[in-house]
Amino acid sequence: MRYFLAIFALCVLAIVGVLGFRGSHSRQPSLYIFPDMERQPKLRPQTANAFFDTGMSSRLPVAGTIARSQPVQVGPKLVYPWEDSPVVTGRVPGTTNFVEWNPMPVTAELLQRGQQVFDINCAACHSKLGDGNGTPKRIGAMAVVANLHDKRIVGLTDGELFNTVSYGRNLMQGYAGNLPIRDRWAAIAYLRALQLSRLGSLDDVPEAARSALKK
Ligand code: HEC
């Protein structure tokens, strides 16, 4: 017991010696047991810094580089990603209703871009035809990949498709982080072209050519 008391007293002295009394003030930074990267040797934005010749920690973008919040060109208008615009949200401004039609002017150039985006990002699962028979279904890994020619999906508004492509749905991941706004609308325009390719009827064919098709 004597030894215990002596060791205990020594421990108390050592701890108080190192850590000090509770409530005492010190000019030293406090003792961090788990610093969790609270202090980092980095430059904070918008602060003074002697390292650069401008005296600021923030730097101007290098000429020719692309800022993250680049506006989207919609016809003659520029739309920024923070605006409440159908281009950004896929919804009628001020409401939660999806817009009926693609707000991008649909041009041959947009469709071409859409084909690229679709073949790179979507075809792996939905197949280049959009029928859902991509690799996951063939190897039996993901049986639920949607057939984009499904009547229900053909009937969805462009705004709702944009929402699915941006934020995903069930097993499908969202593409808001990977695809710029314009590319998502381009993929949707191309998807509509794919769907249309299967919705044609004999009435769409010029009269003169119809008899050849019927054979
Ligand atoms: C990793 C596989 C995968 C990729 C890649 C993928 N999808 Fe999907 N997608 C799915 C699955 C699985 C579903 C079915 C989700 C469900 O359960 O409703 C689906 C559903 C959909 C639907 C139907 C949504 C609905 O309302 O039912 C659309 C439209 C769609 N995808 C478009 C796209 C487009 C456009 C791309 C490319 C940008 C893409 N998908 C890329 C797996 C994928």
PDB file of C-alpha atoms and ligand atoms in Angstrom:
ATOM      1  CA  MET A   1       0.000   0.000   0.000  1.00  0.00           C
ATOM      2  CA  ARG A   2       2.874   2.334   0.818  1.00  0.00           C
ATOM      3  CA  TYR A   3       4.332   1.774  -2.627  1.00  0.00           C
ATOM      4  CA  PHE A   4       0.971   2.348  -4.235  1.00  0.00           C
ATOM      5  CA  LEU A   5       0.522   5.700  -2.502  1.00  0.00           C
ATOM      6  CA  ALA A   6       4.014   6.810  -3.463  1.00  0.00           C
ATOM      7  CA  ILE A   7       3.506   5.777  -7.129  1.00  0.00           C
ATOM      8  CA  PHE A   8       0.077   7.415  -7.205  1.00  0.00           C
ATOM      9  CA  ALA A   9       1.509  10.681  -5.817  1.00  0.00           C
ATOM     10  CA  LEU A  10       4.281  10.601  -8.408  1.00  0.00           C
ATOM     11  CA  CYS A  11       1.791  10.009 -11.225  1.00  0.00           C
ATOM     12  CA  VAL A  12      -0.353  12.929 -10.061  1.00  0.00           C
ATOM     13  CA  LEU A  13       2.692  15.173  -9.920  1.00  0.00           C
ATOM     14  CA  ALA A  14       3.839  14.064 -13.367  1.00  0.00           C
ATOM     15  CA  ILE A  15       0.414  14.582 -14.945  1.00  0.00           C
ATOM     16  CA  VAL A  16      -0.107  17.992 -13.338  1.00  0.00           C
ATOM     17  CA  GLY A  17       3.452  18.910 -14.267  1.00  0.00           C
ATOM     18  CA  VAL A  18       2.862  18.123 -17.936  1.00  0.00           C
ATOM     19  CA  LEU A  19      -0.759  19.165 -18.392  1.00  0.00           C
ATOM     20  CA  GLY A  20      -1.050  21.976 -15.803  1.00  0.00           C
ATOM     21  CA  PHE A  21      -4.092  22.831 -13.675  1.00  0.00           C
ATOM     22  CA  ARG A  22      -7.535  22.792 -15.152  1.00  0.00           C
ATOM     23  CA  GLY A  23      -8.556  26.321 -16.122  1.00  0.00           C
ATOM     24  CA  SER A  24      -5.042  27.725 -16.131  1.00  0.00           C
ATOM     25  CA  HIS A  25      -4.146  29.909 -19.098  1.00  0.00           C
ATOM     26  CA  SER A  26      -1.324  29.303 -21.495  1.00  0.00           C
ATOM     27  CA  ARG A  27       0.035  30.987 -24.580  1.00  0.00           C
ATOM     28  CA  GLN A  28       1.009  27.619 -26.009  1.00  0.00           C
ATOM     29  CA  PRO A  29      -1.383  25.864 -28.377  1.00  0.00           C
ATOM     30  CA  SER A  30      -3.410  23.303 -26.468  1.00  0.00           C
ATOM     31  CA  LEU A  31      -2.278  19.710 -26.409  1.00  0.00           C
ATOM     32  CA  TYR A  32      -3.892  17.839 -29.286  1.00  0.00           C
ATOM     33  CA  ILE A  33      -4.286  14.126 -28.630  1.00  0.00           C
ATOM     34  CA  PHE A  34      -6.247  13.592 -31.871  1.00  0.00           C
ATOM     35  CA  PRO A  35      -5.526  16.574 -34.090  1.00  0.00           C
ATOM     36  CA  ASP A  36      -7.716  15.175 -36.913  1.00  0.00           C
ATOM     37  CA  MET A  37      -6.022  17.488 -39.414  1.00  0.00           C
ATOM     38  CA  GLU A  38      -7.502  20.558 -37.731  1.00  0.00           C
ATOM     39  CA  ARG A  39      -4.336  22.516 -38.406  1.00  0.00           C
ATOM     40  CA  GLN A  40      -3.120  22.220 -41.962  1.00  0.00           C
ATOM     41  CA  PRO A  41      -0.260  23.996 -43.639  1.00  0.00           C
ATOM     42  CA  LYS A  42      -2.430  25.236 -46.474  1.00  0.00           C
ATOM     43  CA  LEU A  43      -3.498  28.553 -47.912  1.00  0.00           C
ATOM     44  CA  ARG A  44      -7.023  29.620 -47.108  1.00  0.00           C
ATOM     45  CA  PRO A  45      -8.864  31.425 -49.887  1.00  0.00           C
ATOM     46  CA  GLN A  46      -9.184  35.209 -49.769  1.00  0.00           C
ATOM     47  CA  THR A  47      -6.431  35.718 -47.189  1.00  0.00           C
ATOM     48  CA  ALA A  48      -3.190  37.654 -47.273  1.00  0.00           C
ATOM     49  CA  ASN A  49      -0.109  35.721 -48.206  1.00  0.00           C
ATOM     50  CA  ALA A  50       3.389  36.926 -48.862  1.00  0.00           C
ATOM     51  CA  PHE A  51       4.328  34.003 -51.070  1.00  0.00           C
ATOM     52  CA  PHE A  52       2.786  35.295 -54.307  1.00  0.00           C
ATOM     53  CA  ASP A  53       3.604  38.688 -55.766  1.00  0.00           C
ATOM     54  CA  THR A  54      -0.054  39.771 -55.550  1.00  0.00           C
ATOM     55  CA  GLY A  55       0.062  39.352 -51.750  1.00  0.00           C
ATOM     56  CA  MET A  56      -3.042  37.140 -51.850  1.00  0.00           C
ATOM     57  CA  SER A  57      -3.456  33.414 -51.325  1.00  0.00           C
ATOM     58  CA  SER A  58      -6.055  33.192 -54.116  1.00  0.00           C
ATOM     59  CA  ARG A  59      -4.776  33.129 -57.644  1.00  0.00           C
ATOM     60  CA  LEU A  60      -6.462  34.112 -60.857  1.00  0.00           C
ATOM     61  CA  PRO A  61      -7.296  31.202 -63.152  1.00  0.00           C
ATOM     62  CA  VAL A  62      -4.579  30.410 -65.648  1.00  0.00           C
ATOM     63  CA  ALA A  63      -5.516  31.674 -69.095  1.00  0.00           C
ATOM     64  CA  GLY A  64      -7.286  28.982 -71.100  1.00  0.00           C
ATOM     65  CA  THR A  65      -8.415  26.903 -68.084  1.00  0.00           C
ATOM     66  CA  ILE A  66     -12.054  26.177 -67.328  1.00  0.00           C
ATOM     67  CA  ALA A  67     -13.759  27.332 -64.137  1.00  0.00           C
ATOM     68  CA  ARG A  68     -15.978  24.805 -62.397  1.00  0.00           C
ATOM     69  CA  SER A  69     -19.087  26.964 -62.545  1.00  0.00           C
ATOM     70  CA  GLN A  70     -18.918  27.580 -66.251  1.00  0.00           C
ATOM     71  CA  PRO A  71     -22.168  28.823 -67.773  1.00  0.00           C
ATOM     72  CA  VAL A  72     -24.079  26.656 -70.228  1.00  0.00           C
ATOM     73  CA  GLN A  73     -24.788  28.127 -73.633  1.00  0.00           C
ATOM     74  CA  VAL A  74     -28.505  27.789 -74.378  1.00  0.00           C
ATOM     75  CA  GLY A  75     -29.124  29.361 -77.755  1.00  0.00           C
ATOM     76  CA  PRO A  76     -28.036  32.987 -77.346  1.00  0.00           C
ATOM     77  CA  LYS A  77     -28.346  32.845 -73.529  1.00  0.00           C
ATOM     78  CA  LEU A  78     -25.820  31.898 -70.864  1.00  0.00           C
ATOM     79  CA  VAL A  79     -27.227  29.913 -67.928  1.00  0.00           C
ATOM     80  CA  TYR A  80     -25.170  29.429 -64.758  1.00  0.00           C
ATOM     81  CA  PRO A  81     -25.400  26.204 -62.757  1.00  0.00           C
ATOM     82  CA  TRP A  82     -26.790  27.974 -59.700  1.00  0.00           C
ATOM     83  CA  GLU A  83     -29.787  29.507 -61.503  1.00  0.00           C
ATOM     84  CA  ASP A  84     -33.343  28.234 -61.049  1.00  0.00           C
ATOM     85  CA  SER A  85     -33.662  27.403 -64.721  1.00  0.00           C
ATOM     86  CA  PRO A  86     -35.089  24.316 -66.468  1.00  0.00           C
ATOM     87  CA  VAL A  87     -31.642  23.809 -67.997  1.00  0.00           C
ATOM     88  CA  VAL A  88     -30.157  23.287 -64.535  1.00  0.00           C
ATOM     89  CA  THR A  89     -33.023  21.643 -62.653  1.00  0.00           C
ATOM     90  CA  GLY A  90     -35.143  19.988 -65.349  1.00  0.00           C
ATOM     91  CA  ARG A  91     -38.117  21.622 -63.634  1.00  0.00           C
ATOM     92  CA  VAL A  92     -40.445  24.521 -64.322  1.00  0.00           C
ATOM     93  CA  PRO A  93     -38.932  27.432 -62.316  1.00  0.00           C
ATOM     94  CA  GLY A  94     -40.608  27.973 -58.947  1.00  0.00           C
ATOM     95  CA  THR A  95     -42.392  24.597 -59.037  1.00  0.00           C
ATOM     96  CA  THR A  96     -41.456  20.949 -58.624  1.00  0.00           C
ATOM     97  CA  ASN A  97     -42.970  19.976 -61.981  1.00  0.00           C
ATOM     98  CA  PHE A  98     -40.658  18.480 -64.582  1.00  0.00           C
ATOM     99  CA  VAL A  99     -40.388  20.307 -67.879  1.00  0.00           C
ATOM    100  CA  GLU A 100     -41.956  18.574 -70.847  1.00  0.00           C
ATOM    101  CA  TRP A 101     -39.247  19.267 -73.409  1.00  0.00           C
ATOM    102  CA  ASN A 102     -35.483  19.480 -73.606  1.00  0.00           C
ATOM    103  CA  PRO A 103     -34.634  23.165 -72.946  1.00  0.00           C
ATOM    104  CA  MET A 104     -31.547  22.925 -75.190  1.00  0.00           C
ATOM    105  CA  PRO A 105     -32.063  23.804 -78.849  1.00  0.00           C
ATOM    106  CA  VAL A 106     -31.825  20.333 -80.420  1.00  0.00           C
ATOM    107  CA  THR A 107     -29.340  20.581 -83.274  1.00  0.00           C
ATOM    108  CA  ALA A 108     -27.455  17.983 -85.281  1.00  0.00           C
ATOM    109  CA  GLU A 109     -24.379  18.955 -83.294  1.00  0.00           C
ATOM    110  CA  LEU A 110     -26.164  18.341 -79.957  1.00  0.00           C
ATOM    111  CA  LEU A 111     -27.368  14.936 -81.175  1.00  0.00           C
ATOM    112  CA  GLN A 112     -23.871  14.000 -82.272  1.00  0.00           C
ATOM    113  CA  ARG A 113     -22.532  14.942 -78.868  1.00  0.00           C
ATOM    114  CA  GLY A 114     -25.416  13.000 -77.338  1.00  0.00           C
ATOM    115  CA  GLN A 115     -24.445   9.879 -79.257  1.00  0.00           C
ATOM    116  CA  GLN A 116     -20.891  10.166 -77.973  1.00  0.00           C
ATOM    117  CA  VAL A 117     -22.040  10.694 -74.376  1.00  0.00           C
ATOM    118  CA  PHE A 118     -24.568   7.864 -74.585  1.00  0.00           C
ATOM    119  CA  ASP A 119     -22.155   5.370 -76.139  1.00  0.00           C
ATOM    120  CA  ILE A 120     -19.464   6.190 -73.581  1.00  0.00           C
ATOM    121  CA  ASN A 121     -21.548   6.467 -70.411  1.00  0.00           C
ATOM    122  CA  CYS A 122     -24.827   4.647 -70.892  1.00  0.00           C
ATOM    123  CA  ALA A 123     -24.296   1.922 -73.498  1.00  0.00           C
ATOM    124  CA  ALA A 124     -22.298  -0.269 -71.114  1.00  0.00           C
ATOM    125  CA  CYS A 125     -25.559  -1.042 -69.311  1.00  0.00           C
ATOM    126  CA  HIS A 126     -28.373   0.057 -71.626  1.00  0.00           C
ATOM    127  CA  SER A 127     -26.584  -1.078 -74.848  1.00  0.00           C
ATOM    128  CA  LYS A 128     -25.995   1.158 -77.840  1.00  0.00           C
ATOM    129  CA  LEU A 129     -29.589   0.534 -78.874  1.00  0.00           C
ATOM    130  CA  GLY A 130     -30.911   1.548 -75.475  1.00  0.00           C
ATOM    131  CA  ASP A 131     -32.736  -1.748 -75.045  1.00  0.00           C
ATOM    132  CA  GLY A 132     -31.080  -2.561 -71.714  1.00  0.00           C
ATOM    133  CA  ASN A 133     -29.190  -5.591 -73.009  1.00  0.00           C
ATOM    134  CA  GLY A 134     -25.758  -4.326 -72.069  1.00  0.00           C
ATOM    135  CA  THR A 135     -22.987  -6.224 -70.337  1.00  0.00           C
ATOM    136  CA  PRO A 136     -24.500  -6.416 -66.819  1.00  0.00           C
ATOM    137  CA  LYS A 137     -27.593  -8.206 -68.077  1.00  0.00           C
ATOM    138  CA  ARG A 138     -25.622 -10.540 -70.324  1.00  0.00           C
ATOM    139  CA  ILE A 139     -23.335 -11.706 -67.537  1.00  0.00           C
ATOM    140  CA  GLY A 140     -26.260 -11.905 -65.140  1.00  0.00           C
ATOM    141  CA  ALA A 141     -24.938  -9.200 -62.809  1.00  0.00           C
ATOM    142  CA  MET A 142     -27.768  -6.686 -62.990  1.00  0.00           C
ATOM    143  CA  ALA A 143     -30.996  -8.032 -64.384  1.00  0.00           C
ATOM    144  CA  VAL A 144     -33.026  -4.877 -63.836  1.00  0.00           C
ATOM    145  CA  VAL A 145     -31.300  -2.541 -66.333  1.00  0.00           C
ATOM    146  CA  ALA A 146     -34.171  -0.644 -67.900  1.00  0.00           C
ATOM    147  CA  ASN A 147     -35.151  -1.068 -71.524  1.00  0.00           C
ATOM    148  CA  LEU A 148     -35.317   2.570 -72.574  1.00  0.00           C
ATOM    149  CA  HIS A 149     -37.845   1.712 -75.308  1.00  0.00           C
ATOM    150  CA  ASP A 150     -40.287   0.698 -72.585  1.00  0.00           C
ATOM    151  CA  LYS A 151     -43.610   2.465 -73.120  1.00  0.00           C
ATOM    152  CA  ARG A 152     -43.514   3.983 -69.638  1.00  0.00           C
ATOM    153  CA  ILE A 153     -40.046   5.468 -70.185  1.00  0.00           C
ATOM    154  CA  VAL A 154     -40.928   6.778 -73.662  1.00  0.00           C
ATOM    155  CA  GLY A 155     -43.831   8.554 -71.952  1.00  0.00           C
ATOM    156  CA  LEU A 156     -41.677  10.275 -69.317  1.00  0.00           C
ATOM    157  CA  THR A 157     -41.019  13.992 -69.701  1.00  0.00           C
ATOM    158  CA  ASP A 158     -37.550  15.169 -70.703  1.00  0.00           C
ATOM    159  CA  GLY A 159     -37.275  16.853 -67.297  1.00  0.00           C
ATOM    160  CA  GLU A 160     -37.813  13.564 -65.495  1.00  0.00           C
ATOM    161  CA  LEU A 161     -35.212  11.828 -67.664  1.00  0.00           C
ATOM    162  CA  PHE A 162     -32.816  14.654 -66.789  1.00  0.00           C
ATOM    163  CA  ASN A 163     -33.529  14.049 -63.121  1.00  0.00           C
ATOM    164  CA  THR A 164     -32.793  10.324 -63.492  1.00  0.00           C
ATOM    165  CA  VAL A 165     -29.602  10.939 -65.441  1.00  0.00           C
ATOM    166  CA  SER A 166     -28.471  13.578 -62.916  1.00  0.00           C
ATOM    167  CA  TYR A 167     -29.342  11.878 -59.642  1.00  0.00           C
ATOM    168  CA  GLY A 168     -29.828   8.214 -60.588  1.00  0.00           C
ATOM    169  CA  ARG A 169     -32.641   5.850 -59.782  1.00  0.00           C
ATOM    170  CA  ASN A 170     -32.517   2.679 -57.644  1.00  0.00           C
ATOM    171  CA  LEU A 171     -29.501   0.707 -58.933  1.00  0.00           C
ATOM    172  CA  MET A 172     -28.510   3.337 -61.486  1.00  0.00           C
ATOM    173  CA  GLN A 173     -26.061   5.939 -60.261  1.00  0.00           C
ATOM    174  CA  GLY A 174     -26.398   9.668 -60.957  1.00  0.00           C
ATOM    175  CA  TYR A 175     -24.248  11.405 -63.549  1.00  0.00           C
ATOM    176  CA  ALA A 176     -24.405  14.979 -62.211  1.00  0.00           C
ATOM    177  CA  GLY A 177     -20.807  14.666 -61.031  1.00  0.00           C
ATOM    178  CA  ASN A 178     -19.460  13.143 -64.232  1.00  0.00           C
ATOM    179  CA  LEU A 179     -21.361  14.815 -67.035  1.00  0.00           C
ATOM    180  CA  PRO A 180     -21.713  18.572 -67.534  1.00  0.00           C
ATOM    181  CA  ILE A 181     -25.284  19.848 -67.839  1.00  0.00           C
ATOM    182  CA  ARG A 182     -25.100  20.188 -71.613  1.00  0.00           C
ATOM    183  CA  ASP A 183     -23.878  16.606 -72.044  1.00  0.00           C
ATOM    184  CA  ARG A 184     -26.758  15.262 -69.943  1.00  0.00           C
ATOM    185  CA  TRP A 185     -29.301  17.063 -72.123  1.00  0.00           C
ATOM    186  CA  ALA A 186     -27.424  15.901 -75.224  1.00  0.00           C
ATOM    187  CA  ALA A 187     -27.693  12.272 -74.061  1.00  0.00           C
ATOM    188  CA  ILE A 188     -31.423  12.751 -73.506  1.00  0.00           C
ATOM    189  CA  ALA A 189     -31.891  14.256 -76.976  1.00  0.00           C
ATOM    190  CA  TYR A 190     -30.058  11.253 -78.431  1.00  0.00           C
ATOM    191  CA  LEU A 191     -32.103   8.855 -76.306  1.00  0.00           C
ATOM    192  CA  ARG A 192     -35.255  10.401 -77.798  1.00  0.00           C
ATOM    193  CA  ALA A 193     -33.824   9.793 -81.270  1.00  0.00           C
ATOM    194  CA  LEU A 194     -33.168   6.146 -80.337  1.00  0.00           C
ATOM    195  CA  GLN A 195     -36.729   5.800 -79.088  1.00  0.00           C
ATOM    196  CA  LEU A 196     -38.147   7.462 -82.180  1.00  0.00           C
ATOM    197  CA  SER A 197     -36.250   4.989 -84.350  1.00  0.00           C
ATOM    198  CA  ARG A 198     -38.509   2.233 -82.998  1.00  0.00           C
ATOM    199  CA  LEU A 199     -41.746   4.209 -83.004  1.00  0.00           C
ATOM    200  CA  GLY A 200     -41.940   4.765 -86.745  1.00  0.00           C
ATOM    201  CA  SER A 201     -44.982   3.472 -88.615  1.00  0.00           C
ATOM    202  CA  LEU A 202     -45.625   2.864 -92.282  1.00  0.00           C
ATOM    203  CA  ASP A 203     -47.204   6.322 -92.465  1.00  0.00           C
ATOM    204  CA  ASP A 204     -43.781   7.893 -91.889  1.00  0.00           C
ATOM    205  CA  VAL A 205     -42.456   6.331 -95.103  1.00  0.00           C
ATOM    206  CA  PRO A 206     -42.988   8.243 -98.381  1.00  0.00           C
ATOM    207  CA  GLU A 207     -45.938   6.800-100.272  1.00  0.00           C
ATOM    208  CA  ALA A 208     -43.811   5.668-103.217  1.00  0.00           C
ATOM    209  CA  ALA A 209     -41.553   3.545-101.030  1.00  0.00           C
ATOM    210  CA  ARG A 210     -44.277   1.852 -98.985  1.00  0.00           C
ATOM    211  CA  SER A 211     -45.000  -1.053-101.318  1.00  0.00           C
ATOM    212  CA  ALA A 212     -41.323  -2.031-101.299  1.00  0.00           C
ATOM    213  CA  LEU A 213     -41.373  -2.226 -97.506  1.00  0.00           C
ATOM    214  CA  LYS A 214     -44.511  -4.346 -97.271  1.00  0.00           C
ATOM    215  CA  LYS A 215     -42.887  -7.260 -99.082  1.00  0.00           C
TER     216      LYS A 215
HETATM  217  C1  HEC B   1     -24.249   0.780 -64.355  1.00  0.00           C
HETATM  218  C2  HEC B   1     -25.324   0.550 -65.249  1.00  0.00           C
HETATM  219  C3  HEC B   1     -26.051   1.763 -65.826  1.00  0.00           C
HETATM  220  C4  HEC B   1     -25.515   2.814 -66.540  1.00  0.00           C
HETATM  221  C5  HEC B   1     -24.069   3.040 -66.922  1.00  0.00           C
HETATM  222  C6  HEC B   1     -26.621   3.676 -66.874  1.00  0.00           C
HETATM  223  N1  HEC B   1     -27.787   3.157 -66.388  1.00  0.00           N
HETATM  224 FE1  HEC B   1     -29.647   3.893 -66.698  1.00  0.00          FE
HETATM  225  N2  HEC B   1     -30.441   2.410 -65.573  1.00  0.00           N
HETATM  226  C7  HEC B   1     -29.731   1.376 -64.997  1.00  0.00           C
HETATM  227  C8  HEC B   1     -30.634   0.562 -64.217  1.00  0.00           C
HETATM  228  C9  HEC B   1     -30.245  -0.678 -63.422  1.00  0.00           C
HETATM  229  C10 HEC B   1     -31.922   1.124 -64.365  1.00  0.00           C
HETATM  230  C11 HEC B   1     -33.216   0.655 -63.732  1.00  0.00           C
HETATM  231  C12 HEC B   1     -33.405   1.416 -62.453  1.00  0.00           C
HETATM  232  C13 HEC B   1     -34.693   1.023 -61.763  1.00  0.00           C
HETATM  233  O1  HEC B   1     -34.651   0.051 -61.013  1.00  0.00           O
HETATM  234  O2  HEC B   1     -35.687   1.708 -61.986  1.00  0.00           O
HETATM  235  C14 HEC B   1     -31.769   2.281 -65.224  1.00  0.00           C
HETATM  236  C15 HEC B   1     -32.807   3.109 -65.612  1.00  0.00           C
HETATM  237  C16 HEC B   1     -32.696   4.140 -66.505  1.00  0.00           C
HETATM  238  C17 HEC B   1     -33.796   4.953 -66.966  1.00  0.00           C
HETATM  239  C18 HEC B   1     -35.251   4.750 -66.609  1.00  0.00           C
HETATM  240  C19 HEC B   1     -35.593   5.531 -65.378  1.00  0.00           C
HETATM  241  C20 HEC B   1     -37.041   5.307 -64.981  1.00  0.00           C
HETATM  242  O3  HEC B   1     -37.694   6.297 -64.677  1.00  0.00           O
HETATM  243  O4  HEC B   1     -37.474   4.147 -64.930  1.00  0.00           O
HETATM  244  C21 HEC B   1     -33.279   5.878 -67.818  1.00  0.00           C
HETATM  245  C22 HEC B   1     -34.047   6.964 -68.571  1.00  0.00           C
HETATM  246  C23 HEC B   1     -31.849   5.683 -67.866  1.00  0.00           C
HETATM  247  N3  HEC B   1     -31.529   4.612 -67.058  1.00  0.00           N
HETATM  248  C24 HEC B   1     -30.982   6.422 -68.632  1.00  0.00           C
HETATM  249  C25 HEC B   1     -29.601   6.298 -68.577  1.00  0.00           C
HETATM  250  C26 HEC B   1     -28.685   7.179 -69.253  1.00  0.00           C
HETATM  251  C27 HEC B   1     -29.110   8.339 -70.168  1.00  0.00           C
HETATM  252  C28 HEC B   1     -27.432   6.764 -68.941  1.00  0.00           C
HETATM  253  C29 HEC B   1     -26.104   7.385 -69.368  1.00  0.00           C
HETATM  254  C30 HEC B   1     -25.898   8.738 -68.962  1.00  0.00           C
HETATM  255  C31 HEC B   1     -27.555   5.588 -68.095  1.00  0.00           C
HETATM  256  N4  HEC B   1     -28.881   5.357 -67.885  1.00  0.00           N
HETATM  257  C32 HEC B   1     -26.494   4.846 -67.601  1.00  0.00           C
HETATM  258  C33 HEC B   1     -28.376   1.162 -65.115  1.00  0.00           C
HETATM  259  C34 HEC B   1     -27.476   1.995 -65.745  1.00  0.00           C
END
